[in-house]
Short mmCIF file of N, CA and C in Angstrom, two decimals:
data_model
loop_
_atom_site.label_atom_id
_atom_site.label_comp_id
_atom_site.label_asym_id
_atom_site.label_seq_id
_atom_site.Cartn_x
_atom_site.Cartn_y
_atom_site.Cartn_z
N MET A 205 61.59 95.48 -101.33
CA MET A 205 62.43 94.61 -102.56
C MET A 205 61.61 95.20 -103.80
N HIS A 206 62.58 95.31 -104.69
CA HIS A 206 62.08 95.57 -106.04
C HIS A 206 61.62 94.27 -106.61
N LYS A 207 60.74 94.53 -107.82
CA LYS A 207 60.01 93.31 -108.40
C LYS A 207 61.17 92.52 -108.95
N LEU A 208 62.01 93.13 -109.66
CA LEU A 208 63.04 92.38 -110.27
C LEU A 208 64.02 91.49 -109.36
N GLU A 209 64.32 92.00 -108.27
CA GLU A 209 64.99 91.36 -107.20
C GLU A 209 64.18 90.13 -106.59
N SER A 210 62.86 90.45 -106.59
CA SER A 210 62.00 89.29 -106.15
C SER A 210 61.83 88.18 -107.34
N PHE A 211 61.80 88.61 -108.61
CA PHE A 211 61.97 87.56 -109.65
C PHE A 211 63.14 86.69 -109.53
N ALA A 212 64.38 87.56 -109.39
CA ALA A 212 65.77 86.77 -109.38
C ALA A 212 65.92 85.91 -108.29
N THR A 213 65.53 86.20 -107.25
CA THR A 213 65.44 85.58 -106.06
C THR A 213 64.79 84.27 -106.05
N SER A 214 63.41 84.28 -106.47
CA SER A 214 62.67 83.02 -106.81
C SER A 214 63.17 82.28 -107.86
N CYS A 215 63.92 82.59 -108.94
CA CYS A 215 64.39 82.02 -109.79
C CYS A 215 65.97 81.36 -109.69
N GLY A 216 66.46 82.09 -108.61
CA GLY A 216 67.93 81.72 -108.41
C GLY A 216 69.00 82.27 -109.38
N SER A 217 68.75 83.41 -109.98
CA SER A 217 69.42 84.10 -110.91
C SER A 217 70.14 85.43 -110.39
N LYS A 218 70.91 85.88 -111.17
CA LYS A 218 71.71 87.06 -110.99
C LYS A 218 71.28 88.16 -111.95
N ILE A 219 71.07 89.39 -111.20
CA ILE A 219 70.70 90.35 -112.12
C ILE A 219 71.79 91.13 -112.82
N ASN A 220 71.88 91.14 -114.09
CA ASN A 220 72.75 91.95 -114.97
C ASN A 220 72.21 93.03 -115.64
N LYS A 221 73.02 94.07 -116.19
CA LYS A 221 72.62 95.05 -116.68
C LYS A 221 72.20 94.59 -118.15
N PRO A 222 71.28 95.08 -118.79
CA PRO A 222 70.60 94.67 -120.03
C PRO A 222 71.26 95.13 -121.24
N PHE A 223 71.44 94.46 -122.18
CA PHE A 223 72.10 94.69 -123.34
C PHE A 223 70.94 95.16 -124.56
N ILE A 224 71.08 96.35 -124.84
CA ILE A 224 69.95 97.10 -125.53
C ILE A 224 70.41 97.13 -126.97
N ASP A 225 69.63 96.64 -127.85
CA ASP A 225 69.89 96.76 -129.38
C ASP A 225 69.29 97.85 -129.96
N TYR A 226 69.72 98.66 -130.94
CA TYR A 226 69.30 99.96 -131.50
C TYR A 226 69.32 99.60 -132.91
N ALA A 227 68.09 100.30 -133.56
CA ALA A 227 68.07 100.42 -134.90
C ALA A 227 67.96 101.98 -135.43
N PHE A 228 68.86 102.40 -136.15
CA PHE A 228 68.85 103.74 -136.60
C PHE A 228 67.57 104.17 -137.22
N TYR A 229 67.29 105.35 -136.70
CA TYR A 229 66.06 106.19 -137.11
C TYR A 229 66.34 107.59 -137.50
N PRO A 230 66.19 108.32 -138.67
CA PRO A 230 66.50 109.57 -138.70
C PRO A 230 65.72 110.60 -137.88
N ILE A 231 66.69 111.39 -137.13
CA ILE A 231 65.86 112.36 -136.37
C ILE A 231 66.75 113.59 -136.63
N VAL A 232 65.87 114.72 -137.22
CA VAL A 232 66.47 115.87 -137.55
C VAL A 232 66.69 116.99 -136.45
N ASP A 233 66.11 116.67 -135.22
CA ASP A 233 66.46 117.68 -134.23
C ASP A 233 67.60 117.16 -133.42
N GLU A 234 68.54 118.11 -133.02
CA GLU A 234 69.67 117.73 -132.36
C GLU A 234 69.52 117.62 -130.73
N LYS A 235 68.68 118.50 -130.10
CA LYS A 235 68.21 118.43 -128.93
C LYS A 235 66.67 118.07 -128.74
N PHE A 236 66.42 117.02 -128.12
CA PHE A 236 64.93 116.62 -127.62
C PHE A 236 64.82 116.00 -126.48
N ILE A 237 63.64 115.95 -126.05
CA ILE A 237 63.19 115.03 -124.91
C ILE A 237 62.21 113.99 -125.53
N CYS A 238 62.18 112.85 -124.92
CA CYS A 238 61.14 111.79 -125.31
C CYS A 238 59.99 111.94 -124.49
N ILE A 239 58.91 111.63 -124.92
CA ILE A 239 57.60 111.54 -123.96
C ILE A 239 56.90 110.26 -124.42
N SER A 240 56.43 109.61 -123.47
CA SER A 240 55.39 108.42 -123.81
C SER A 240 54.36 108.44 -122.68
N GLN A 241 53.16 108.32 -123.23
CA GLN A 241 52.09 108.06 -122.30
C GLN A 241 51.49 106.83 -122.30
N ASP A 242 52.24 105.82 -122.69
CA ASP A 242 51.77 104.42 -122.84
C ASP A 242 51.94 104.05 -121.48
N SER A 243 50.86 103.01 -120.79
CA SER A 243 51.03 102.47 -119.51
C SER A 243 50.53 101.16 -119.63
N PRO A 244 51.05 100.19 -119.04
CA PRO A 244 50.56 98.67 -119.03
C PRO A 244 49.33 98.84 -118.02
N TYR A 245 48.93 99.66 -117.31
CA TYR A 245 47.94 99.67 -116.38
C TYR A 245 47.28 101.06 -116.15
N GLN A 246 46.12 101.02 -116.57
CA GLN A 246 45.24 102.37 -116.49
C GLN A 246 45.56 103.15 -115.15
N ALA A 247 45.61 102.37 -114.22
CA ALA A 247 45.71 103.05 -112.74
C ALA A 247 47.00 103.59 -112.33
N LYS A 248 48.03 103.26 -113.18
CA LYS A 248 49.34 103.88 -113.20
C LYS A 248 49.47 104.60 -114.29
N SER A 249 48.53 105.25 -115.05
CA SER A 249 48.69 106.13 -116.09
C SER A 249 48.58 107.77 -115.51
N TYR A 250 49.32 108.42 -115.97
CA TYR A 250 49.10 109.74 -115.70
C TYR A 250 48.41 110.54 -116.96
N ASP A 251 47.33 111.13 -116.73
CA ASP A 251 46.63 111.74 -117.94
C ASP A 251 46.93 113.23 -118.23
N LEU A 252 47.81 114.02 -117.35
CA LEU A 252 48.01 115.47 -117.68
C LEU A 252 49.19 115.77 -118.37
N PHE A 253 49.74 115.12 -119.23
CA PHE A 253 50.84 115.36 -120.17
C PHE A 253 50.61 116.61 -120.76
N ASP A 254 49.59 116.77 -121.59
CA ASP A 254 49.35 118.21 -122.19
C ASP A 254 49.51 119.26 -121.37
N ASP A 255 49.03 119.35 -120.24
CA ASP A 255 49.39 120.52 -119.32
C ASP A 255 50.77 120.52 -118.71
N VAL A 256 51.48 119.62 -118.64
CA VAL A 256 53.00 119.57 -118.41
C VAL A 256 53.92 120.25 -119.63
N ILE A 257 53.22 119.70 -120.92
CA ILE A 257 54.00 120.33 -121.87
C ILE A 257 53.83 121.73 -122.01
N PHE A 258 52.54 122.13 -121.85
CA PHE A 258 52.09 123.50 -122.02
C PHE A 258 53.10 124.51 -121.24
N HIS A 259 53.39 124.00 -119.71
CA HIS A 259 54.05 124.60 -118.73
C HIS A 259 55.67 124.67 -119.16
N ILE A 260 56.08 123.68 -119.64
CA ILE A 260 57.60 123.51 -120.06
C ILE A 260 57.86 123.91 -121.52
N LYS A 261 56.92 124.27 -122.19
CA LYS A 261 57.31 124.76 -123.72
C LYS A 261 58.07 125.70 -123.81
N PRO A 262 57.62 127.03 -123.24
CA PRO A 262 58.33 128.09 -123.37
C PRO A 262 60.06 127.89 -122.94
N TYR A 263 60.22 127.16 -121.78
CA TYR A 263 61.60 126.75 -121.63
C TYR A 263 62.35 126.06 -122.53
N LEU A 264 61.76 125.13 -123.14
CA LEU A 264 62.16 124.30 -124.12
C LEU A 264 62.46 125.09 -125.52
N ASP A 265 61.46 125.91 -125.91
CA ASP A 265 61.78 126.71 -126.94
C ASP A 265 62.76 127.59 -126.95
N LYS A 266 63.01 128.12 -125.74
CA LYS A 266 64.09 129.19 -125.55
C LYS A 266 65.42 128.64 -125.77
N ASN A 267 65.51 127.16 -125.31
CA ASN A 267 66.88 126.47 -125.65
C ASN A 267 66.84 125.34 -126.74
N ASN A 268 65.98 125.69 -127.59
CA ASN A 268 66.08 124.86 -128.97
C ASN A 268 65.84 123.47 -128.49
N ILE A 269 64.82 122.99 -127.67
CA ILE A 269 64.72 121.54 -127.48
C ILE A 269 63.39 121.33 -127.84
N SER A 270 63.43 120.32 -128.56
CA SER A 270 61.87 119.78 -129.19
C SER A 270 61.42 118.56 -128.27
N ILE A 271 60.11 118.14 -128.57
CA ILE A 271 59.62 116.94 -127.79
C ILE A 271 59.14 115.99 -128.89
N ILE A 272 59.69 114.70 -128.60
CA ILE A 272 59.37 113.45 -129.54
C ILE A 272 58.42 112.66 -128.61
N GLN A 273 57.26 112.42 -129.31
CA GLN A 273 56.23 111.51 -128.56
C GLN A 273 56.58 110.20 -129.22
N ILE A 274 56.80 109.08 -128.32
CA ILE A 274 57.09 107.60 -128.82
C ILE A 274 55.95 106.82 -128.17
N GLY A 275 55.78 105.56 -128.43
CA GLY A 275 55.01 104.75 -127.96
C GLY A 275 54.00 104.11 -128.98
N LYS A 276 52.93 103.59 -128.75
CA LYS A 276 51.88 102.89 -129.49
C LYS A 276 51.39 103.89 -130.41
N LYS A 277 50.72 103.48 -131.48
CA LYS A 277 49.95 104.21 -132.37
C LYS A 277 48.47 104.61 -131.77
N GLU A 278 47.95 103.77 -130.85
CA GLU A 278 46.60 104.16 -130.42
C GLU A 278 46.68 104.90 -129.23
N SER A 279 47.89 105.40 -128.56
CA SER A 279 47.95 106.39 -127.50
C SER A 279 47.61 107.86 -128.17
N GLY A 280 46.72 108.46 -127.50
CA GLY A 280 46.66 109.72 -128.06
C GLY A 280 47.74 110.85 -128.36
N ASP A 281 47.43 111.63 -129.20
CA ASP A 281 48.53 112.63 -129.73
C ASP A 281 48.52 113.66 -128.72
N LEU A 282 49.87 114.08 -128.28
CA LEU A 282 50.00 115.24 -127.33
C LEU A 282 50.29 116.59 -128.14
N PHE A 283 49.91 117.59 -127.45
CA PHE A 283 50.17 118.83 -128.22
C PHE A 283 51.65 119.05 -128.11
N TYR A 284 52.06 119.95 -129.29
CA TYR A 284 53.48 120.42 -129.46
C TYR A 284 54.54 119.40 -129.32
N THR A 285 54.13 118.10 -129.77
CA THR A 285 54.93 117.04 -129.95
C THR A 285 55.11 116.67 -131.52
N LYS A 286 56.27 115.92 -131.62
CA LYS A 286 56.53 115.46 -133.02
C LYS A 286 56.17 114.10 -132.97
N ASN A 287 55.30 113.50 -133.80
CA ASN A 287 54.90 112.12 -133.53
C ASN A 287 55.84 111.13 -134.25
N TYR A 288 56.38 110.20 -133.45
CA TYR A 288 57.32 109.38 -133.73
C TYR A 288 56.73 107.98 -133.05
N LYS A 289 55.35 107.88 -133.07
CA LYS A 289 54.82 106.79 -132.49
C LYS A 289 54.79 105.51 -133.49
N ASN A 290 54.55 104.39 -133.18
CA ASN A 290 54.48 103.18 -134.13
C ASN A 290 55.54 102.91 -134.81
N LEU A 291 56.89 103.16 -134.30
CA LEU A 291 58.15 102.67 -134.58
C LEU A 291 58.30 101.26 -133.94
N SER A 292 59.38 100.65 -134.42
CA SER A 292 59.71 99.27 -133.69
C SER A 292 60.51 99.57 -132.19
N PHE A 293 60.56 98.65 -131.47
CA PHE A 293 61.23 98.84 -130.18
C PHE A 293 62.62 99.30 -130.39
N LYS A 294 63.35 98.65 -131.27
CA LYS A 294 64.78 99.02 -131.56
C LYS A 294 64.80 100.60 -131.93
N GLN A 295 63.73 101.08 -132.92
CA GLN A 295 64.04 102.32 -133.29
C GLN A 295 63.64 103.26 -132.19
N ASN A 296 62.59 102.97 -131.43
CA ASN A 296 62.45 103.76 -130.18
C ASN A 296 63.64 103.66 -129.07
N SER A 297 64.51 102.56 -129.21
CA SER A 297 65.44 102.45 -128.22
C SER A 297 66.71 103.61 -128.71
N TYR A 298 66.76 103.73 -129.97
CA TYR A 298 67.83 104.70 -130.54
C TYR A 298 67.16 106.10 -130.20
N ILE A 299 66.05 106.46 -130.30
CA ILE A 299 65.45 107.71 -130.02
C ILE A 299 65.56 108.11 -128.43
N VAL A 300 65.29 107.03 -127.68
CA VAL A 300 65.59 107.46 -126.37
C VAL A 300 67.05 107.44 -126.20
N ASN A 301 67.76 106.70 -126.55
CA ASN A 301 69.38 106.81 -126.40
C ASN A 301 69.85 108.28 -126.78
N LYS A 302 69.37 108.93 -127.69
CA LYS A 302 69.85 110.25 -128.47
C LYS A 302 68.99 111.18 -127.72
N SER A 303 68.00 111.01 -126.80
CA SER A 303 67.22 112.10 -126.13
C SER A 303 68.10 112.75 -125.01
N ILE A 304 67.60 113.57 -124.61
CA ILE A 304 68.38 114.33 -123.22
C ILE A 304 67.71 113.98 -121.99
N LEU A 305 66.37 113.61 -122.19
CA LEU A 305 65.50 113.11 -120.84
C LEU A 305 64.45 112.36 -121.45
N TYR A 306 63.98 111.42 -120.47
CA TYR A 306 62.69 110.71 -120.70
C TYR A 306 61.62 111.29 -119.86
N LEU A 307 60.50 111.59 -120.43
CA LEU A 307 59.35 112.10 -119.59
C LEU A 307 57.89 111.10 -119.80
N GLY A 308 57.66 110.54 -119.02
CA GLY A 308 56.40 109.61 -119.15
C GLY A 308 55.86 108.65 -118.11
N ASN A 309 55.16 107.64 -118.43
CA ASN A 309 54.61 106.85 -117.44
C ASN A 309 55.82 105.79 -117.24
N LEU A 310 55.66 105.05 -116.08
CA LEU A 310 56.31 104.05 -115.90
C LEU A 310 55.93 102.92 -116.88
N ASN A 311 56.88 102.63 -117.79
CA ASN A 311 56.65 101.63 -118.74
C ASN A 311 57.92 101.26 -119.31
N VAL A 312 57.95 100.50 -120.38
CA VAL A 312 59.15 99.85 -120.82
C VAL A 312 60.25 100.79 -121.28
N TYR A 313 59.69 102.06 -121.70
CA TYR A 313 60.65 103.12 -122.04
C TYR A 313 61.31 103.76 -120.95
N SER A 314 60.76 103.77 -119.78
CA SER A 314 61.42 104.28 -118.58
C SER A 314 62.51 103.39 -117.92
N HIS A 315 62.25 101.92 -118.13
CA HIS A 315 63.19 101.06 -117.82
C HIS A 315 64.31 100.99 -118.74
N LEU A 316 64.14 101.20 -120.00
CA LEU A 316 65.16 101.31 -121.29
C LEU A 316 66.08 102.69 -120.87
N ALA A 317 65.23 103.82 -120.59
CA ALA A 317 66.26 105.02 -120.18
C ALA A 317 66.88 104.86 -119.02
N SER A 318 66.37 104.12 -117.99
CA SER A 318 67.25 103.80 -116.75
C SER A 318 68.49 102.97 -117.02
N SER A 319 68.41 102.13 -118.05
CA SER A 319 69.58 101.28 -118.29
C SER A 319 70.81 101.81 -119.09
N ILE A 320 70.32 103.00 -119.65
CA ILE A 320 71.46 103.50 -120.42
C ILE A 320 71.64 104.93 -119.76
N GLY A 321 71.08 105.33 -118.59
CA GLY A 321 71.69 106.13 -117.84
C GLY A 321 70.86 107.56 -118.01
N LYS A 322 69.74 107.67 -118.58
CA LYS A 322 68.98 109.10 -118.81
C LYS A 322 68.37 109.36 -117.68
N THR A 323 68.15 110.81 -117.55
CA THR A 323 67.38 111.19 -116.63
C THR A 323 65.91 111.05 -116.89
N ILE A 324 65.15 110.60 -115.93
CA ILE A 324 63.75 110.22 -116.09
C ILE A 324 62.69 110.93 -115.08
N ILE A 325 61.71 111.43 -115.87
CA ILE A 325 60.80 112.15 -114.87
C ILE A 325 59.49 111.14 -115.15
N CYS A 326 59.01 110.70 -114.25
CA CYS A 326 57.90 109.83 -114.16
C CYS A 326 56.74 110.34 -113.11
N PRO A 327 55.72 111.24 -113.62
CA PRO A 327 54.46 111.41 -112.70
C PRO A 327 53.93 110.31 -112.40
N SER A 328 53.76 109.89 -111.18
CA SER A 328 53.28 108.71 -110.83
C SER A 328 52.24 108.76 -109.55
N ASN A 329 51.22 108.13 -109.41
CA ASN A 329 50.50 108.05 -108.15
C ASN A 329 50.63 106.56 -107.60
N HIS A 330 51.52 106.05 -108.20
CA HIS A 330 51.61 104.60 -107.45
C HIS A 330 52.26 104.55 -106.05
N ASP A 331 51.76 103.98 -105.33
CA ASP A 331 51.95 103.97 -103.90
C ASP A 331 53.17 103.30 -103.68
N TYR A 332 53.49 102.16 -104.32
CA TYR A 332 54.89 101.28 -104.10
C TYR A 332 55.87 101.48 -105.08
N LEU A 333 56.00 102.69 -105.14
CA LEU A 333 57.18 103.28 -106.35
C LEU A 333 58.53 102.60 -106.16
N GLU A 334 58.88 102.33 -105.00
CA GLU A 334 60.12 101.62 -104.65
C GLU A 334 60.29 100.26 -105.26
N THR A 335 59.25 99.51 -105.49
CA THR A 335 59.26 98.16 -105.93
C THR A 335 58.94 98.01 -107.40
N SER A 336 58.55 99.17 -107.98
CA SER A 336 58.42 99.20 -109.61
C SER A 336 59.23 100.09 -110.40
N LYS A 337 60.08 101.00 -109.57
CA LYS A 337 60.61 102.19 -110.42
C LYS A 337 61.71 101.47 -111.42
N PRO A 338 62.22 102.22 -112.25
CA PRO A 338 63.24 101.63 -113.32
C PRO A 338 64.48 101.19 -112.34
N TYR A 339 64.87 99.90 -112.49
CA TYR A 339 65.91 99.16 -111.50
C TYR A 339 67.24 99.80 -111.81
N TRP A 340 67.76 100.27 -113.04
CA TRP A 340 69.09 100.69 -113.00
C TRP A 340 69.37 102.10 -113.08
N ILE A 341 68.45 102.70 -112.37
CA ILE A 341 68.56 104.16 -112.11
C ILE A 341 69.32 104.51 -110.86
N ASN A 342 70.19 105.45 -110.86
CA ASN A 342 70.49 106.25 -109.74
C ASN A 342 69.32 107.23 -109.00
N ASN A 343 69.49 107.33 -107.79
CA ASN A 343 68.22 108.20 -107.39
C ASN A 343 68.29 109.76 -107.59
N GLU A 344 69.74 110.13 -108.16
CA GLU A 344 69.83 111.54 -108.58
C GLU A 344 69.09 111.79 -110.22
N SER A 345 69.00 110.60 -110.93
CA SER A 345 68.43 110.74 -112.20
C SER A 345 66.98 110.39 -112.37
N LEU A 346 66.28 110.10 -111.27
CA LEU A 346 64.86 109.62 -111.47
C LEU A 346 63.99 110.71 -110.74
N ILE A 347 63.13 111.38 -111.16
CA ILE A 347 62.29 112.29 -110.61
C ILE A 347 60.84 111.68 -110.66
N ALA A 348 60.50 111.19 -109.73
CA ALA A 348 59.14 110.60 -109.86
C ALA A 348 58.11 111.48 -108.71
N LEU A 349 57.11 111.99 -109.52
CA LEU A 349 56.32 112.91 -108.83
C LEU A 349 55.04 112.12 -108.23
N PRO A 350 54.69 112.07 -107.08
CA PRO A 350 53.70 111.30 -106.58
C PRO A 350 52.29 111.92 -106.73
N GLY A 351 51.25 111.32 -106.94
CA GLY A 351 50.05 111.96 -107.21
C GLY A 351 49.50 112.81 -106.11
N ILE A 352 48.64 113.61 -106.11
CA ILE A 352 48.15 114.60 -105.20
C ILE A 352 46.68 113.94 -104.78
N ASP A 353 46.72 113.68 -103.39
CA ASP A 353 45.13 113.11 -103.15
C ASP A 353 44.17 114.27 -102.61
#
């Protein structure tokens, strides 16, 4: 059972699709992907985003796709990304909505991307992915890569 379903059952409430509010933020790129390495738990954090970006960068460059990093100011900078960190949640919502893909840890932005139907790539070593994956995503739009033991 998903965590959200468990919470709803214990509260006697119904799960509805969330309403997301956006705040415009100027973005010069037409095609881009969002990346966030923020994670609520260090155990659920994927640390090799620089390596992933290094391998996908030639394909992205060939197709004129840029990479925008969102999240907290404290999270480290990633190579080859445009820094859009430290924006408000509404501005980040706008950026995720305009992106073609979300790449990052399972965090608030992955759940946001699922609620608006974005394709999501979440490298994860989380054993119980079915209980914490973005709730509003269909299985074709979520690519969760389990960790290698």
